[in-house]
Backbone as numpy.savetxt, mean C-alpha at the origin, in Angstrom:
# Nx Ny Nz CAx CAy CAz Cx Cy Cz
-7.53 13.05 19.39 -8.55 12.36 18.59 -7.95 11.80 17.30
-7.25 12.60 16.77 -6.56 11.93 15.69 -5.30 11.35 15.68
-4.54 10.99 16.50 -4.05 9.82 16.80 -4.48 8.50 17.13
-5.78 8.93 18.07 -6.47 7.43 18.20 -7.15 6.69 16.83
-7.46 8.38 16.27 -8.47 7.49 14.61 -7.40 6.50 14.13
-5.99 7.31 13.81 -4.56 6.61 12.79 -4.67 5.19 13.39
-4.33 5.16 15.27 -3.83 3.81 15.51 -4.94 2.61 15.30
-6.45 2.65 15.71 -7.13 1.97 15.55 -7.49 1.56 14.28
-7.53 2.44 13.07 -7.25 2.05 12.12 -6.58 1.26 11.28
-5.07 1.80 11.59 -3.56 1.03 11.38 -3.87 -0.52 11.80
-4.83 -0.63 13.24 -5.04 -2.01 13.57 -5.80 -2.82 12.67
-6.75 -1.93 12.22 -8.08 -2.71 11.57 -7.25 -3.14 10.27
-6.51 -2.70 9.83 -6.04 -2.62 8.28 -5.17 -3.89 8.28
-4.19 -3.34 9.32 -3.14 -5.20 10.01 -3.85 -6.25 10.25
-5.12 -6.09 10.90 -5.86 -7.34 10.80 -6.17 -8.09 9.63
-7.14 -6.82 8.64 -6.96 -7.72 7.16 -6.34 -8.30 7.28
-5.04 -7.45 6.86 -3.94 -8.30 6.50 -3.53 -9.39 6.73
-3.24 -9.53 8.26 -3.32 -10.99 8.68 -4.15 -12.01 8.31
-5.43 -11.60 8.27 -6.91 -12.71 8.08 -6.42 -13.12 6.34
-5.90 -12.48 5.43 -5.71 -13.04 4.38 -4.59 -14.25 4.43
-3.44 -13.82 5.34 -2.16 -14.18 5.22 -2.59 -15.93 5.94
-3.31 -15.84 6.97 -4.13 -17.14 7.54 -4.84 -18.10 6.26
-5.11 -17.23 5.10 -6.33 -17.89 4.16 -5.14 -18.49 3.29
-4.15 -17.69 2.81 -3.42 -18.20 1.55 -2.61 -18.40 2.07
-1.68 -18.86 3.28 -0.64 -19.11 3.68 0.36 -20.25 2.85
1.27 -20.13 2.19 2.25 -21.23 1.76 1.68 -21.07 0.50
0.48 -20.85 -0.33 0.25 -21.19 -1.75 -0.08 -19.46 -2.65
0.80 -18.20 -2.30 1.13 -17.36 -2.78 1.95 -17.16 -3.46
2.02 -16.62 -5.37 3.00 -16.74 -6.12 2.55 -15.41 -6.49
1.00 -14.45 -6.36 0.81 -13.08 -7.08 0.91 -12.23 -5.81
0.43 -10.88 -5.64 -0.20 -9.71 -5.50 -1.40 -10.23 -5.00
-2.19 -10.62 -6.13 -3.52 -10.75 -5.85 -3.19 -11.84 -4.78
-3.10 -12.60 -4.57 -2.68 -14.24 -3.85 -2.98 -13.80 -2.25
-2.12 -12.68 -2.59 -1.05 -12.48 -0.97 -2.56 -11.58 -0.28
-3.32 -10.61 -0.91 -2.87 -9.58 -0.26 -5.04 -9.23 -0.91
-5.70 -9.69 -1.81 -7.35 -9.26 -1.34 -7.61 -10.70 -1.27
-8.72 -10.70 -0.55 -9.41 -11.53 -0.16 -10.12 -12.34 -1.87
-10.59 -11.87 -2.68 -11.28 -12.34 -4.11 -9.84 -12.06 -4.93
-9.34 -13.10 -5.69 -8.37 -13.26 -5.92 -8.65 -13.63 -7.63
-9.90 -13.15 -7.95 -10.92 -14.47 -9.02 -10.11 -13.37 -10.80
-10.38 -14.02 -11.40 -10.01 -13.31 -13.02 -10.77 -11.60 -12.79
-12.14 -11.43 -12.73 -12.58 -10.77 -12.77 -11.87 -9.61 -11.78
-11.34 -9.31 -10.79 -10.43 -9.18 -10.13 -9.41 -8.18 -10.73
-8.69 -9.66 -11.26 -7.16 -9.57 -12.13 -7.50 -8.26 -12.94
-8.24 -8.20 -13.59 -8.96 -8.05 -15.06 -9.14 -6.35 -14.65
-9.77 -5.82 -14.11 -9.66 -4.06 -13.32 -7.85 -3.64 -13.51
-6.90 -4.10 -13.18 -5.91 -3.66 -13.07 -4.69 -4.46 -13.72
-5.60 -5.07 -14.39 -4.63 -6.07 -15.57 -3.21 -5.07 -16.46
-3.70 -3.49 -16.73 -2.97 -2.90 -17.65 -1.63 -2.06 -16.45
-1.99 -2.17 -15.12 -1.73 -1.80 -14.06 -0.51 -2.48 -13.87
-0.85 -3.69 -13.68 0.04 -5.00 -12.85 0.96 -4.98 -13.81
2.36 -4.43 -12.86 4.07 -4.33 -13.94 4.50 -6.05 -13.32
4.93 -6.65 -14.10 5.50 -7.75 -13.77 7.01 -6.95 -13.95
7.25 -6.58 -12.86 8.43 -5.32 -12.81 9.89 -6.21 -13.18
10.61 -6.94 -12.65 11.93 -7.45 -12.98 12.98 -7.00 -12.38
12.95 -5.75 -11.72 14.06 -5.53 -11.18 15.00 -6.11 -10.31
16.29 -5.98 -10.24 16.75 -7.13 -9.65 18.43 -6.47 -8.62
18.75 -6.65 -7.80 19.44 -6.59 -6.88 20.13 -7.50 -6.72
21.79 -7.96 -7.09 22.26 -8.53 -6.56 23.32 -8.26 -5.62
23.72 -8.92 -4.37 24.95 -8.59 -3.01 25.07 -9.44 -2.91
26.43 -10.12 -3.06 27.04 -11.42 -2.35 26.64 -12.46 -3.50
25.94 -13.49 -2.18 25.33 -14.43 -3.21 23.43 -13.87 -3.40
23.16 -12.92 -2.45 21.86 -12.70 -2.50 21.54 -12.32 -3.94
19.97 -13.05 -4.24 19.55 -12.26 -5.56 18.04 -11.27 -5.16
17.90 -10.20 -5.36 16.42 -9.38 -4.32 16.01 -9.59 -5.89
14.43 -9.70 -5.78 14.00 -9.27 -7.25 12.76 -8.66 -7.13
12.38 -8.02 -7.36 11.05 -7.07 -7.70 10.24 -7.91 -8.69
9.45 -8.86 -8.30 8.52 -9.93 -9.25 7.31 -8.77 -9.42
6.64 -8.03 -8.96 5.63 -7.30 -9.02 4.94 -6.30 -8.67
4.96 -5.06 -8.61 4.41 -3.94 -8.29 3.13 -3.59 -8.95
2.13 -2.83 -7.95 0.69 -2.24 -7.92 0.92 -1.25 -7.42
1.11 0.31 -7.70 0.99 1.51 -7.09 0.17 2.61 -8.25
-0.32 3.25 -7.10 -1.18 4.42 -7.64 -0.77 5.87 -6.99
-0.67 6.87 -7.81 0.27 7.60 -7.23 -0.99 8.81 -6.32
-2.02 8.81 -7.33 -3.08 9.91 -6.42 -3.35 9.54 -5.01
-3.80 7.93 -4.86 -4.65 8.02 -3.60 -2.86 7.28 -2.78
-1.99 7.07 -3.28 -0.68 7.04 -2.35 -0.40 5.67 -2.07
-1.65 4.38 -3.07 -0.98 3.19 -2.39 -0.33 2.16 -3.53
0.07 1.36 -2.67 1.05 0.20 -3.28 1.08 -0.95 -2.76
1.36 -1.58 -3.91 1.73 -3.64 -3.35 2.80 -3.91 -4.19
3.23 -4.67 -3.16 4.97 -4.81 -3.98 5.32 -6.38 -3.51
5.98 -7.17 -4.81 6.16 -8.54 -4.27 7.27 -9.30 -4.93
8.38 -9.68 -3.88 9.77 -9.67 -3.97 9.88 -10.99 -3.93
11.03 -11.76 -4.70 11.47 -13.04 -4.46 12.81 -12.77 -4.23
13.67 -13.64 -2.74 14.84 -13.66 -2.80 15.33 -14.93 -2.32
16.33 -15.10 -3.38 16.96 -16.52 -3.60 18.94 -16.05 -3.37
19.11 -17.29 -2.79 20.70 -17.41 -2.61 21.20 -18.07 -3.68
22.19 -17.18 -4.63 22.87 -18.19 -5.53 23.16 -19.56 -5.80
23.87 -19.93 -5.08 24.24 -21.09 -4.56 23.02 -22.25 -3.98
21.65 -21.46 -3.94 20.86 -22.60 -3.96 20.21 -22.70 -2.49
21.05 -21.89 -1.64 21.03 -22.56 -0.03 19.80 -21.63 0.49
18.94 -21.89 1.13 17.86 -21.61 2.14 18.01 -19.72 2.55
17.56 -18.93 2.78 17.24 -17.77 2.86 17.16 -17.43 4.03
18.14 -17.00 4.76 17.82 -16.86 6.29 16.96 -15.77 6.31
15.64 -15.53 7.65 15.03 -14.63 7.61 14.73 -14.32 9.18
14.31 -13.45 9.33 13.69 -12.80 10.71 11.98 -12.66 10.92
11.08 -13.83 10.64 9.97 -13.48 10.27 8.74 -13.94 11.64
8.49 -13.10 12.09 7.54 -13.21 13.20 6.30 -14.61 13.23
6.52 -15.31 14.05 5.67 -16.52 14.14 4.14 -16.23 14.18
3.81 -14.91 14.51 2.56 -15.02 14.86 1.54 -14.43 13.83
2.23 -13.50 12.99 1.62 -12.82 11.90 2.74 -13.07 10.49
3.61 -13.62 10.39 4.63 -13.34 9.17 5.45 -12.23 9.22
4.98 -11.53 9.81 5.58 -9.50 9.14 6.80 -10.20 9.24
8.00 -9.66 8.11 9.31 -9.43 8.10 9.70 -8.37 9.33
11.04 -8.82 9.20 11.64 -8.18 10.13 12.99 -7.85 9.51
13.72 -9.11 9.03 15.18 -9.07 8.37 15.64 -10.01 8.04
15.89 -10.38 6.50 16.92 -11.55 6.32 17.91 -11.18 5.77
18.53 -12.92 5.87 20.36 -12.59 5.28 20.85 -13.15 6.75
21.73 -13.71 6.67 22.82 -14.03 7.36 23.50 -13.08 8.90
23.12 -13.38 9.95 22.79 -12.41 10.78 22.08 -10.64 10.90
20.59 -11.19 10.17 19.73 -10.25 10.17 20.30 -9.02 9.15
21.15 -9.44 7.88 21.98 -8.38 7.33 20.78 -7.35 6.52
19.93 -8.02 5.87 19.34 -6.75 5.10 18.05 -6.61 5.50
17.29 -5.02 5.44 16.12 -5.03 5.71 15.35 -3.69 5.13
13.93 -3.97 4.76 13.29 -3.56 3.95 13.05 -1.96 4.50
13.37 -0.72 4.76 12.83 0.37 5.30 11.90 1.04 4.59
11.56 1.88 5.03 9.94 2.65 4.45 10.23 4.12 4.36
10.71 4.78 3.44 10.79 6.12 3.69 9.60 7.66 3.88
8.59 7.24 3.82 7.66 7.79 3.66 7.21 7.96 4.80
6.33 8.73 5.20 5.00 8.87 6.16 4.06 7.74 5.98
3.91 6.95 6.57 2.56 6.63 6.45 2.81 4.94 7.03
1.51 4.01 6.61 1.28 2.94 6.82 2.67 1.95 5.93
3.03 0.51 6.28 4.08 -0.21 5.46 4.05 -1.33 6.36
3.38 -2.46 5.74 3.51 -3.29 5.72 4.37 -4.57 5.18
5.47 -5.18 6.14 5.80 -6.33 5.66 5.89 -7.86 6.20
5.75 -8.81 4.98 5.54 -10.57 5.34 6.67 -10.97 4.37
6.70 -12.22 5.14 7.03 -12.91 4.41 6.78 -14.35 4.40
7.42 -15.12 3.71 6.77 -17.09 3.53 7.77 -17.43 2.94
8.18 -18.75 3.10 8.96 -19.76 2.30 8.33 -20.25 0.84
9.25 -20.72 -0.08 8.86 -21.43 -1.10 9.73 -22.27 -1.40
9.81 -23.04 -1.03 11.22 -24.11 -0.94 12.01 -22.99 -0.25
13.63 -23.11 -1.07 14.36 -22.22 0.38 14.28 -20.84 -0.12
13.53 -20.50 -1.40 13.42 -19.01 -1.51 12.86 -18.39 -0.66
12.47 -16.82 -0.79 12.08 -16.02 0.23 11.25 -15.27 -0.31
9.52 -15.35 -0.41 8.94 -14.61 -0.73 8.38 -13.45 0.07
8.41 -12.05 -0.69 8.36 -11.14 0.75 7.17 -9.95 0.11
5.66 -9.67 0.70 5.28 -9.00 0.65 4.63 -7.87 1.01
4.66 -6.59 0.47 4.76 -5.01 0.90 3.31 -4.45 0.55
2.80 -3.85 1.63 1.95 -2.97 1.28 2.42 -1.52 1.90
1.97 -0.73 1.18 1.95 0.79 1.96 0.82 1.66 1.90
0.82 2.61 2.20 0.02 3.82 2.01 0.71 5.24 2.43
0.76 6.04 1.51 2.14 7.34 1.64 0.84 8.35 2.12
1.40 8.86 3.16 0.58 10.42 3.96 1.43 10.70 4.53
2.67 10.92 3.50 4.07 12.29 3.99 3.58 13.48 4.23
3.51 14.70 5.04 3.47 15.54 5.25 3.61 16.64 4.26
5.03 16.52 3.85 5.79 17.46 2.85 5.68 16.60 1.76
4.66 16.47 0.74 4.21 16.28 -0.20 5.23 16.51 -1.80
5.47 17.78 -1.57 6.32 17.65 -2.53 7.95 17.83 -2.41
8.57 17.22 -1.50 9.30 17.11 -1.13 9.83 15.33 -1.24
8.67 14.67 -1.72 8.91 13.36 -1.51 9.22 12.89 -2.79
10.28 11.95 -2.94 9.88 10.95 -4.12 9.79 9.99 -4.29
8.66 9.55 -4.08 7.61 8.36 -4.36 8.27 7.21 -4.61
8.58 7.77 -5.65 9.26 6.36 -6.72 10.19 5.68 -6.05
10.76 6.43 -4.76 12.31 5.98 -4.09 11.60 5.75 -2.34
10.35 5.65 -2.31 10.02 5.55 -1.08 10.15 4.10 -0.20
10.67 3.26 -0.79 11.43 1.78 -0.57 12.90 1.76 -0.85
13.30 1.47 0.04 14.92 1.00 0.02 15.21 -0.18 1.25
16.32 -0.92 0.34 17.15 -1.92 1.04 17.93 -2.24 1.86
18.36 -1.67 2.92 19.42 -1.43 3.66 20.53 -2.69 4.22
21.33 -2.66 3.68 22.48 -3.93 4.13 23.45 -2.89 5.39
22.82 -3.68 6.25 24.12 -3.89 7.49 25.28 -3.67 7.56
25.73 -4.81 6.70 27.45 -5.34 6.54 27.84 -3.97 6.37
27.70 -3.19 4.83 28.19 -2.28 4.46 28.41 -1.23 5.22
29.34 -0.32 5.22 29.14 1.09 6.10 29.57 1.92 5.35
29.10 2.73 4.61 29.76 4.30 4.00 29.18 5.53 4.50
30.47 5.88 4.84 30.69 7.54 5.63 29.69 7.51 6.92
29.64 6.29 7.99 29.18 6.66 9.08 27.71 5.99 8.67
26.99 5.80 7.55 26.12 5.27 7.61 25.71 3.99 6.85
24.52 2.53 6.85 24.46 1.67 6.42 24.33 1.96 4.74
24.46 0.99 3.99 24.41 1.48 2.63 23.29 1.14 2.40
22.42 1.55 1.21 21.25 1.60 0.95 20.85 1.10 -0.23
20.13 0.80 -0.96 19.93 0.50 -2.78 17.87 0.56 -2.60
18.16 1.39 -3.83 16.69 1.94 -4.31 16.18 1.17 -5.32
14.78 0.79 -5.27 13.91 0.28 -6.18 13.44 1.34 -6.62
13.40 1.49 -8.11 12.32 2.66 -8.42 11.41 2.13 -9.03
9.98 2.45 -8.07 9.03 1.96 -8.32 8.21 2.90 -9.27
7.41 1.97 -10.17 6.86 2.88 -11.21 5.23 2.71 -10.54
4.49 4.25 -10.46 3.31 4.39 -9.76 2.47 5.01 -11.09
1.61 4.14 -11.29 0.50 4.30 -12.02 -0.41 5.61 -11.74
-1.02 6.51 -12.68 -2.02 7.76 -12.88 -3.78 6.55 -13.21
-3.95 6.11 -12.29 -5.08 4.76 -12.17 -6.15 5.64 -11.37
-7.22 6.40 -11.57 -7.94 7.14 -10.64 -8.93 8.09 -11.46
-10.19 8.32 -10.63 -10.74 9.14 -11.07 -11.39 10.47 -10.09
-11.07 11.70 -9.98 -11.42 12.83 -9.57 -12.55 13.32 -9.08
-12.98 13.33 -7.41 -14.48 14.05 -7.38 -14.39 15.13 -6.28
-14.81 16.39 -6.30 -15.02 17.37 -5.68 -15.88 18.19 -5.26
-15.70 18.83 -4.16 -17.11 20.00 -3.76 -16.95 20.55 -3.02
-17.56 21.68 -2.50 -16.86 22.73 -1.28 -15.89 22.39 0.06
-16.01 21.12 0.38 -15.23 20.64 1.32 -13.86 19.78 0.68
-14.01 19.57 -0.27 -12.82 18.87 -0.87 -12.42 18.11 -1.87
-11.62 17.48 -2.18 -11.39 16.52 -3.65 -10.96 15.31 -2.99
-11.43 14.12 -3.33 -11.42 12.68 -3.36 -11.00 12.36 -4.75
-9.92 11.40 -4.46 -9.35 10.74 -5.27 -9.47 9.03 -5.27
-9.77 8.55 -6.37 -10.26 6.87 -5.47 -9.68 6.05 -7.41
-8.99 5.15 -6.85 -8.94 3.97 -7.74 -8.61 2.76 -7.51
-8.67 1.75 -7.99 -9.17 0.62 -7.85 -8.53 0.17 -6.45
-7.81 0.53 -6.12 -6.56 -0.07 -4.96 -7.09 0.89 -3.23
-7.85 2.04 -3.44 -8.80 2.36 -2.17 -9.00 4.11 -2.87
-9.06 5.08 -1.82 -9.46 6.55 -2.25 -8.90 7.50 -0.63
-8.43 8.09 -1.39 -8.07 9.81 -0.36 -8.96 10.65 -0.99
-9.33 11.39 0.48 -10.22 12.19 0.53 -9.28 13.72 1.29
-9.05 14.71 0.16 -7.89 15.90 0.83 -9.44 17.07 1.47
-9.12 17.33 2.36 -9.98 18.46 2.61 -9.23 19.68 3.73
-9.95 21.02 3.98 -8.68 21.80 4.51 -9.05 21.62 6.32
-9.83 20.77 7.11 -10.75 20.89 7.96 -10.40 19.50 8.17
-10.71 19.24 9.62 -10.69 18.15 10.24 -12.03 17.54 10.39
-12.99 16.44 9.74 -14.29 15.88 9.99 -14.03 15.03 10.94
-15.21 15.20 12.17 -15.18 14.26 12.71 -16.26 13.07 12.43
-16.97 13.57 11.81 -18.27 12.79 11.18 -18.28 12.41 9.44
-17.59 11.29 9.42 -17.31 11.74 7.86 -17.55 10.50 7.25
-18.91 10.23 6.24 -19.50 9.05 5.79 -19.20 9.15 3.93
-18.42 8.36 3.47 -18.31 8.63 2.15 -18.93 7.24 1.24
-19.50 8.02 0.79 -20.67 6.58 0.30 -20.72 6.22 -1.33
-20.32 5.16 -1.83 -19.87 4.97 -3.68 -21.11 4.18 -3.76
-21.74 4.63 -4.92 -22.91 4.00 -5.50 -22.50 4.00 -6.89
-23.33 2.87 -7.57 -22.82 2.10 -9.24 -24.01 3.83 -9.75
-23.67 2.90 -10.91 -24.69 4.22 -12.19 -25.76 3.97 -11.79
-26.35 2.96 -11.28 -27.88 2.88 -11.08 -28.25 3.35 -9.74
-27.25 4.33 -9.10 -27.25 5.05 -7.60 -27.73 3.58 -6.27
-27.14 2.82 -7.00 -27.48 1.80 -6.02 -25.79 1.70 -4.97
-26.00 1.46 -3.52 -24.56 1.75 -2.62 -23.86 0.34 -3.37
-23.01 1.05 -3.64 -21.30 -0.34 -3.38 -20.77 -0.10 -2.23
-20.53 0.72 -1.44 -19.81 0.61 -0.10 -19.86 1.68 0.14
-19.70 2.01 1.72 -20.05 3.10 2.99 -18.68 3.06 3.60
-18.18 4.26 3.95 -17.31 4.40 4.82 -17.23 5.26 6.30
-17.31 4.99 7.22 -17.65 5.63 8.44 -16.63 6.49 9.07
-15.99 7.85 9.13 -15.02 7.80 10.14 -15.29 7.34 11.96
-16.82 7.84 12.09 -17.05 8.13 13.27 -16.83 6.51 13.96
-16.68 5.37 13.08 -16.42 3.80 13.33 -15.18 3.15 12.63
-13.98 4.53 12.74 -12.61 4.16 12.57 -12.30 3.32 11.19
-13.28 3.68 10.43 -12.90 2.47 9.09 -11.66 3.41 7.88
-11.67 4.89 8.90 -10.82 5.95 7.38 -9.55 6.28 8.73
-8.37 6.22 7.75 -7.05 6.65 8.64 -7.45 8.05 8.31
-6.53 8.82 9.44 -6.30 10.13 8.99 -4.78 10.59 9.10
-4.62 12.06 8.63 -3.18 12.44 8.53 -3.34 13.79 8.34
-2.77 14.59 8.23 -2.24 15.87 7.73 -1.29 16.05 6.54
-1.01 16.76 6.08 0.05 16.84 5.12 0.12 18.78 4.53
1.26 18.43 4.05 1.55 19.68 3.31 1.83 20.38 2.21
1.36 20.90 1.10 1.49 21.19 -0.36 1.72 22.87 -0.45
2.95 23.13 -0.39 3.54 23.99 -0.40 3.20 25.00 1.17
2.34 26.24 1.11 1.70 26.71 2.45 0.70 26.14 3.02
-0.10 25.70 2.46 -1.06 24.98 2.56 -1.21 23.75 3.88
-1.68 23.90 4.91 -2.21 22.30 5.36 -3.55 21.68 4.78
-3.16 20.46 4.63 -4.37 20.08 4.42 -4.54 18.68 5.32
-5.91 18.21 5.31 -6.54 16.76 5.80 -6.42 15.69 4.92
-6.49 14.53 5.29 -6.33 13.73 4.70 -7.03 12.49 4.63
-8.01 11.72 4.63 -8.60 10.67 5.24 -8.43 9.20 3.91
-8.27 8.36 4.21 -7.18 6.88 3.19 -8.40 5.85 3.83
-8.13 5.10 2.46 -8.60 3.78 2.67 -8.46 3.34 1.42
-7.75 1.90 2.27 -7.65 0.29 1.08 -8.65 -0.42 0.86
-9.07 -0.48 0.18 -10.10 -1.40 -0.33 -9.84 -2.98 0.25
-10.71 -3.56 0.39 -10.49 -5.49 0.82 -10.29 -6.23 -0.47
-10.92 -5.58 -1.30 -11.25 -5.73 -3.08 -10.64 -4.44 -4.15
-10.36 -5.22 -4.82 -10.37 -3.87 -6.22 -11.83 -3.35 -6.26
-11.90 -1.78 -6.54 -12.88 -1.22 -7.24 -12.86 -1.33 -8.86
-14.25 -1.78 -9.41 -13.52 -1.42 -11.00 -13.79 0.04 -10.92
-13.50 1.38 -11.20 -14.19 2.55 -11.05 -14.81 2.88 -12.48
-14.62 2.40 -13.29 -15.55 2.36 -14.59 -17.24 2.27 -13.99
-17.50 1.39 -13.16 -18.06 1.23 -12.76 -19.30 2.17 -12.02
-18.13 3.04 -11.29 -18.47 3.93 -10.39 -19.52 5.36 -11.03
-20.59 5.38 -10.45 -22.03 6.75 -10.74 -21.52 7.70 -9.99
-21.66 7.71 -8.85 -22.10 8.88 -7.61 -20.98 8.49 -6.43
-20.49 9.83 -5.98 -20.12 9.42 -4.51 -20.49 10.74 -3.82
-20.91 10.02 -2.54 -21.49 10.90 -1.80 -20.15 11.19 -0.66
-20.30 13.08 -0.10 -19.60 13.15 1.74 -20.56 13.83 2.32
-21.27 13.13 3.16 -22.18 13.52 4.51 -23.37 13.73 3.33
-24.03 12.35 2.34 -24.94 12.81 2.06 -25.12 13.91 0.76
-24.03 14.54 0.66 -23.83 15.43 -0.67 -23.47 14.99 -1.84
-23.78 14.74 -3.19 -23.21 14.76 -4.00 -21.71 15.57 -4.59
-20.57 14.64 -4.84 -19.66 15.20 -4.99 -19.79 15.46 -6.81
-18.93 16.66 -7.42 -19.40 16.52 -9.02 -17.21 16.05 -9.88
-17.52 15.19 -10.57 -16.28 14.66 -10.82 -15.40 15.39 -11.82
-14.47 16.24 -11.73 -13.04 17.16 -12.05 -13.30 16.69 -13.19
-13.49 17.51 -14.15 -13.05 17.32 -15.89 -11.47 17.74 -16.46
């Protein structure tokens, strides 16, 4: 059962994805651009203090990798990440990029470098031309198992081909800086974590019926979430002895959570962690 929830999910989520990548195709320069559907100031403006116009930069050869922008939140585990790579010399960006959806695969000069995912979980990648640069963008969602065993910050790396040290490809780390962007709600079954970018819900029990429902201050609904209609991934994970559950979701939109009154699971009021 919970393999089928992950994969059908995993689908629904790739679809977004795609249905945006169809809307803004060729005229993406943000985060926002690439990757929600309302792209508007008001938008921007929720995660304005959020959005690192990061800079980091990678150079091999003539390649230049650059880290133009990162969105991560470290409670509910997600991220958007958005890379420009340009050839010194000016010349066109070879890439490996699937005709039918974008997803990356590998560029560089016989498929030399490529984006890996070290984490558990969902990772998404595209890419697009901009003249002969190479714009390339990442989503994820982390539901590693061994929880604290992970580090986050290093859960993206670069892997070049060409190179080989001691038997294996060489690697180079982005360290991504993940935002404390979230606000806390709990109750006998568990703690939900939700900010603007979607919400995990940790509980010690597997739901198969599991409706989590956000209403504004005036208890009026902003949005419903169904498991029993595949709209929440699931996972397991581990925090020290402990198993616990896990149930994720990306938002199509930013939440502002300033915003946010009440959230309900199965109908209950959850009360929010001081």
């Amino acid at each position: 059962m919970k393999k089928k929830i992950v994969i059908i999910a995993s689908v629904i989520v790739s679809v977004l994805l795609v249905s945006n990548i169809i809307t803004y195709a060729y005229s993406n320069e943000t985060i926002f651009d690439f990757f929600f559907a309302n792209s508007s100031n008001e938008q921007k403006e929720i995660v304005k203090d959020y959005l690192l116009k990061d800079g980091q930069k990678i150079t091999i050869d003539n390649y230049v990798i650059c880290l133009e922008e990162s969105l991560c939140e470290k409670n509910t585990g997600l991220g958007y990440l958005f890379f420009v790579i340009s050839d010194k010399e000016g010349q066109k960006v070879d890439a490996d990029i699937d005709n039918y959806n974008n997803s990356l695969k590998s560029f560089g000069a016989d498929k030399r470098f490529i984006f890996e995912y070290e984490a558990t979980g969902t990772c998404n990648k595209y890419a697009e031309y901009k003249g002969k640069e190479l714009y390339v963008y990442i989503s994820f969602e982390i539901t590693s198992e061994e929880l604290s065993a992970l580090d986050i910050s290093k859960c993206l790396k670069l892997t070049d081909t060409k190179e080989i040290i001691d038997n294996e490809y060489k690697q180079y780390n982005f360290n991504l800086a993940f935002t404390d962007n979230c606000r806390t709600f709990k109750n006998s079954n568990g703690v939900l974590y939700i900010s603007p970018l979607g919400l995990r819900f940790v509980t010690e029990k597997t739901m198969d019926d599991l409706i989590i429902t956000l209403k504004d201050k005036n208890n009026q609904v902003i949005s419903e979430y169904n498991n029993s209609e595949n709209m929440l991934s699931e996972s397991n994970r581990r925090d020290g002895d402990i198993t616990e559950v896990q149930y994720t979701i990306q938002f199509e939109n930013l939440l502002d959570i300033k915003d946010l009154g009440y959230i309900y699971i199965n109908d209950v009021e959850l009360d929010e962690a001081k």
